[in-house]
Amino acid sequence: MGTGREASVSLDGVRDKNMMQLKKLNTVLFPVRYNDKYYADAISSGEFTKLAYYSDICVGAIACRLETKGGTMRVYIMTLGVLAPYRGIGIGSKLLNHVLDMCTKQNVSEIYLHVQTNNEDAIKFYKKFGFDITDTIPDYYINIEPRDCYVVTKSFAQI
Amino acid sequence: MGASLPPKEANLFKLIVKSYETKQYKKGLKAADAILKKFPSHGETLSMKGLTLNCMDRKTEAYELVRLGVKNDIKSHVCWHVYGLLYRSDREYREAIKCYRNALRIDPDNLEILRDLSLLQAQMRDLSGFVETRQQLLTLKPNHRMNWIGFAVSQHLNANASKAVEILEAFEGTLEDDYPPENELCEHTEMIMYKVSLLEESGAFGKALEELHKKEPKIVDKLSYKEQEAYLLWKLGRPAEASKLYRVLLSMNPDNYRYYEGLQKCLGLYSESGQYSSDRIEKLNALYQSLSEQYTRSSAVKRIPLDFLQDERFKEAVAKYIKPLLTKGVPSLFSDLCSLYDHPRKPDIMEQLVVEMEHSIRTTGSYPGSDVKEPPSTLLWTLFFLAQHYDKRGQYDVALGKIDEAIAHTPTVIDLYSVKSRIMKHAGDLTAAAALADEARCMDLADRYINSECVKRMLQADQVTSAEKTAVLFTKEGDQLNSLHDMQCMWYDLASGDSYFRQGDLGRALKRFLAVEKHYSDISEDQFDFHSYCLRKMTLRSYVGMLKFEDRLHSFPYFHKAAIRAIRCYLKLHDTPKSTAEEDEMSKLAPAQKKKMKKQKKAEARAKKEAETKIEESTACGVSKSGKRNVKPVDPDPHGEKLIQVEDPMAEASKYLRLLQKHSPNSLETHLLSFEVNMRKEKFLLAFQAVKQLLKLDAENPDSHRSLVKFFLKTGSTSSPTTEAEKLRCSVLEAERPSISQLQNKSLVEANKEFLGRHEDSLVHRAAYAEMLCLLDPSKKTEAIKLIEDSTNKVVQQTNGALGVAREWKLKDCIAVHKLLETVFLDSEAASRWKSRCAEYFPFSTHFEGKRSSVMPDSVYNSSLKSNENGDTPNHPMGQTELNDGQLEAFKSLTVST
């Protein structure tokens, strides 16, 4: 009889044929409704956007946008989330590790994201992967408190 | 051939034949014209030219030329053969056979014509003719293997299996000892196995086994060999040896149900009905216990005992069966167990078990009595199972509660939406069902199955346009709906026809139903090629199996459904003659609208004409350009308008009725329709036959009762007989009436009363009684309506205090009663009282406008305010689309364990 840990977790890319899976995840995970640009960015980021499958059930996703700045490539993590019942079994880490691997493989200079200043769990999570708070943007959010956010960044040594 | 021509032309004639065989039709045509220039009336050339033109889609010319050819040279077997081929290409097999026979009269030993004739005889099941032709072929060419085999098969089909064996044995006598050569081992195996099956069919089991053993070294299909051997041993009353073999077979494939069945039979532990004494259950249980230890990976060995085990034993076994599958996440689990719901106690046991599991997983994260932590998905699959369970039990509100919870738990599992859609369908909300099926479809655009399911739901909700758009997503590009037809997609034809029927578009509906009938005749047609192919390839067992399948083709469900629906269309056409229906419609409209209608109709007619000429043009130029079959024949009547113009709908209906009577004689519906059709045709004796069949099949069925009463009311009321035929009819009925037990010494009124007495608690029976009461005596209408309204919807007894209540009445019956009140009793007040009462029982029903159905303005499925969930409109609540603040929510409880 399997416990959670034994069940296999696999990753799959996002295409137009299965995009609704990502949309379904986002509707329950985040209070925001994302627009077309979000999904277009996600698909065009290729390997940097992944769905996580827990024994064939789609339970989480990481979605990134690729940015080029002065000839170097940056990655911006738009969303990372896992459905509540499936948290705590390493799926979020697996998703993030995959993207970090891709960053080293594709010579990405840095990867960053925005986090609300009071979201300590998230900050702790990203710090474990070598991210640091690099900036604070006041009044980033309009109608949730606190309105400030941190910019959380991990830089890669250029080879 | 071409004998009467001078050498140059004779060569040209050979060229025509060769060009025809190699499909170089243009070349053949040129050669034919060259001959005809010199000998314009040469019959065989004319015939061949016609045959060539036939392949270039110039049918009329082809027939003219071929007929002229026969006329000019009536003594030529070529002309007759060609004539036969022409008929054959148009599936006119009877005519073709006649032509071949004429050809053979001139040239009796022509092998080619004999072979062609034999194929037609096999196709038409002219079995004695088939035997004759095959014998002749064998006599003419006994050194051909195929001729021996063909003769044997013909004898077999003509119900003479032992003769077939003799022929095969004679053939074997001609073979050398070292036969067959390496490359014909498979063919030879097939022949031996066919011979064994013939011996078995003629009851000679001992000989069959002997033959099998004797030829063992030459049989390469070792699996069939073992299966056949085990079966024959059992048939010969040697169960010990047979059971040993079945165990060997099981070790090769422990998931083959037939092997288990065979083993049970050998051990004397098999019953057709699945009912066993407790003593035998004990033995069976022990058997499967030991088998399951041997075959740990087999699922059949675990599943089969659930069918025979009872009560406590069942409970234990089913729990053991269900748990690992819920843990693993097997969406088909419920379908797998669905057959157990026919049992009176098993569903209750399962409900109790799975509800306990749900509770335990919620509170402890493990199954009851276990401390192994279940993966998070187990709760999801448990809820999924329960939703289907309550759906099956008719407790739709509980089912919806479970499925909604499952969706909230894991919103990405597509099966959840499909099941929710199905629950909504059962609960009576087809619009919501279609919307949910569409939601499921959107979650995997590459899945054809959920796409098809969605199309079906849309058709059930009468959303034909969206259904067509959705269906086309998976058809070949450019060809749209035609390709659905080419694929013989019958569920689509039926569902779409049903929808048109509901919407009153009988033309389109008939079009679809008749398309299904066409598919079936195509399937029957398709066997033609196999008559020669299978004999050549020696796949004899499957060939004979295929022929038997084709013989009962029209008893298959899709045909049955289509024929029934087509007949219903014709009944409706008969009851509402076209002209009056149109006039009615017109008379209801205001004069201004009338003008508008007329204008519209004119415009439509014009558009139609234009389209038609266009089609004609395109076909004409298509042919002249290349002479190849590049243009598909265009349907001249795509909307079935011509179909509903039919002169005598009842004659059309009778055609399909005959097929039903022949192939589905045990279906109540067949005889019900026969009754309806024959009453309208005033063929009272045939109608009486239908009544008798109905009573024989199910005398207590409300519709059987209705037919009985209606029949005797009608025939009793017609004025005294005047013609001879009427007198004869009356005397037959008089003689027959006492044989109907329901009417012995009783009036119709009394018979009706007794019918009610037998079924006082059943809504459908009460409705039938009330309808007949009113029919027999219209003054009793109030009494009839009161009787219907006094019916009570009882709560079904439940053994364990389950969630919610299940009631007896079925939605479709309640809708039927509603329609009865509305259209037969014509009492709108009673109908509306009935409607509001049923709205309480069926809150999801759109028909009754239940509170939770999609017709309510606040429903999420209400089409007028279709919510655009996950819509594409950029509607960012923060105003700033760049944000990705979603992370905060998701991370609040995300604890990472690494």
GROMACS .gro file of C-alpha atoms in nm, chain A residues 1-3 16-17 20-21 23-25 27-36 54 57-58 65 76-80 83 85-88 93 113-114 116 119 121-122 125-126 128 140-144, chain B residues 327 367 372-377 380-381 409-414 417 439 442-446 868 870 872 874 876-878 880-898:
model
   98
    1MET     CA    1   0.000   0.000   0.000
    2GLY     CA    2   0.156   0.325  -0.109
    3THR     CA    3   0.213   0.625   0.106
   16ASP     CA    4  -0.249   2.476  -2.606
   17LYS     CA    5  -0.408   2.131  -2.578
   20MET     CA    6  -0.689   2.444  -1.927
   21GLN     CA    7  -0.510   2.238  -1.663
   23LYS     CA    8  -0.599   2.764  -1.580
   24LYS     CA    9  -0.789   2.530  -1.346
   25LEU     CA   10  -0.494   2.527  -1.106
   27THR     CA   11  -0.835   2.961  -1.038
   28VAL     CA   12  -0.811   2.772  -0.711
   29LEU     CA   13  -0.455   2.863  -0.614
   30PHE     CA   14  -0.451   3.236  -0.668
   31PRO     CA   15  -0.698   3.517  -0.611
   32VAL     CA   16  -0.602   3.665  -0.945
   33ARG     CA   17  -0.740   3.592  -1.286
   34TYR     CA   18  -0.454   3.586  -1.533
   35ASN     CA   19  -0.480   3.732  -1.879
   36ASP     CA   20  -0.385   3.596  -2.219
   54TYR     CA   21   0.115   1.321  -0.892
   57ILE     CA   22  -0.316   1.387  -1.156
   58CYS     CA   23  -0.211   1.742  -1.235
   65ARG     CA   24   0.854   3.438  -1.832
   76TYR     CA   25   1.086   3.579  -1.393
   77ILE     CA   26   0.877   3.332  -1.195
   78MET     CA   27   0.517   3.437  -1.257
   79THR     CA   28   0.353   3.166  -1.044
   80LEU     CA   29   0.447   2.859  -0.848
   83LEU     CA   30  -0.295   2.216  -0.468
   85PRO     CA   31  -0.396   1.837  -0.039
   86TYR     CA   32  -0.070   1.765  -0.219
   87ARG     CA   33   0.156   2.006  -0.033
   88GLY     CA   34   0.438   1.895   0.191
   93SER     CA   35   1.074   2.184  -0.468
  113LEU     CA   36   1.011   3.701  -0.844
  114HIS     CA   37   0.788   3.922  -0.632
  116GLN     CA   38   0.436   4.000  -0.053
  119ASN     CA   39   0.466   3.591   0.326
  121ASP     CA   40   0.680   3.082   0.436
  122ALA     CA   41   0.750   3.176   0.080
  125PHE     CA   42   1.124   2.852   0.093
  126TYR     CA   43   1.308   3.055  -0.169
  128LYS     CA   44   1.659   2.758   0.094
  140TYR     CA   45   0.310   4.708  -0.544
  141TYR     CA   46  -0.029   4.567  -0.458
  142ILE     CA   47  -0.337   4.781  -0.485
  143ASN     CA   48  -0.604   4.615  -0.282
  144ILE     CA   49  -0.441   4.369  -0.045
  486THR     CA   50  -0.523   0.415  -0.350
  526TYR     CA   51  -0.836   0.314   0.585
  531VAL     CA   52  -0.070   0.314   0.676
  532LYS     CA   53  -0.105   0.671   0.558
  533GLU     CA   54  -0.298   0.700   0.233
  534PRO     CA   55  -0.179   0.936  -0.041
  535PRO     CA   56  -0.386   1.256  -0.069
  536SER     CA   57  -0.553   1.133  -0.386
  539LEU     CA   58  -1.052   1.218  -0.411
  540TRP     CA   59  -1.111   0.873  -0.563
  568HIS     CA   60  -1.019   1.881  -0.357
  569THR     CA   61  -0.851   1.838  -0.696
  570PRO     CA   62  -1.000   2.054  -0.971
  571THR     CA   63  -0.773   1.919  -1.244
  572VAL     CA   64  -0.915   1.567  -1.281
  573ILE     CA   65  -1.119   1.553  -1.600
  576TYR     CA   66  -1.645   1.684  -1.464
  598GLU     CA   67  -1.576   2.205  -1.945
  601CYS     CA   68  -1.165   2.198  -2.272
  602MET     CA   69  -0.932   2.038  -2.020
  603ASP     CA   70  -0.782   1.807  -2.278
  604LEU     CA   71  -0.833   1.918  -2.633
  605ALA     CA   72  -0.647   1.616  -2.766
 1027ASN     CA   73  -1.695   3.317  -1.834
 1029ASN     CA   74  -1.116   3.131  -1.688
 1031ASP     CA   75  -0.997   3.533  -2.192
 1033PRO     CA   76  -0.827   4.063  -1.939
 1035HIS     CA   77  -0.729   4.175  -1.369
 1036PRO     CA   78  -0.871   4.250  -1.028
 1037MET     CA   79  -0.561   4.446  -0.930
 1039GLN     CA   80  -0.199   4.575  -1.299
 1040THR     CA   81  -0.155   4.278  -1.524
 1041GLU     CA   82   0.213   4.233  -1.452
 1042LEU     CA   83   0.149   4.115  -1.099
 1043ASN     CA   84   0.209   3.766  -0.985
 1044ASP     CA   85   0.089   3.816  -0.633
 1045GLY     CA   86  -0.082   3.480  -0.651
 1046GLN     CA   87   0.217   3.335  -0.483
 1047LEU     CA   88   0.128   3.477  -0.150
 1048GLU     CA   89  -0.192   3.279  -0.114
 1049ALA     CA   90  -0.045   2.957  -0.232
 1050PHE     CA   91   0.254   2.984  -0.005
 1051LYS     CA   92   0.072   3.067   0.311
 1052SER     CA   93   0.027   2.701   0.378
 1053LEU     CA   94   0.297   2.560   0.160
 1054THR     CA   95   0.541   2.387   0.383
 1055VAL     CA   96   0.830   2.237   0.205
 1056SER     CA   97   0.979   1.921   0.329
 1057THR     CA   98   1.310   1.830   0.184
   0.00000   0.00000   0.00000
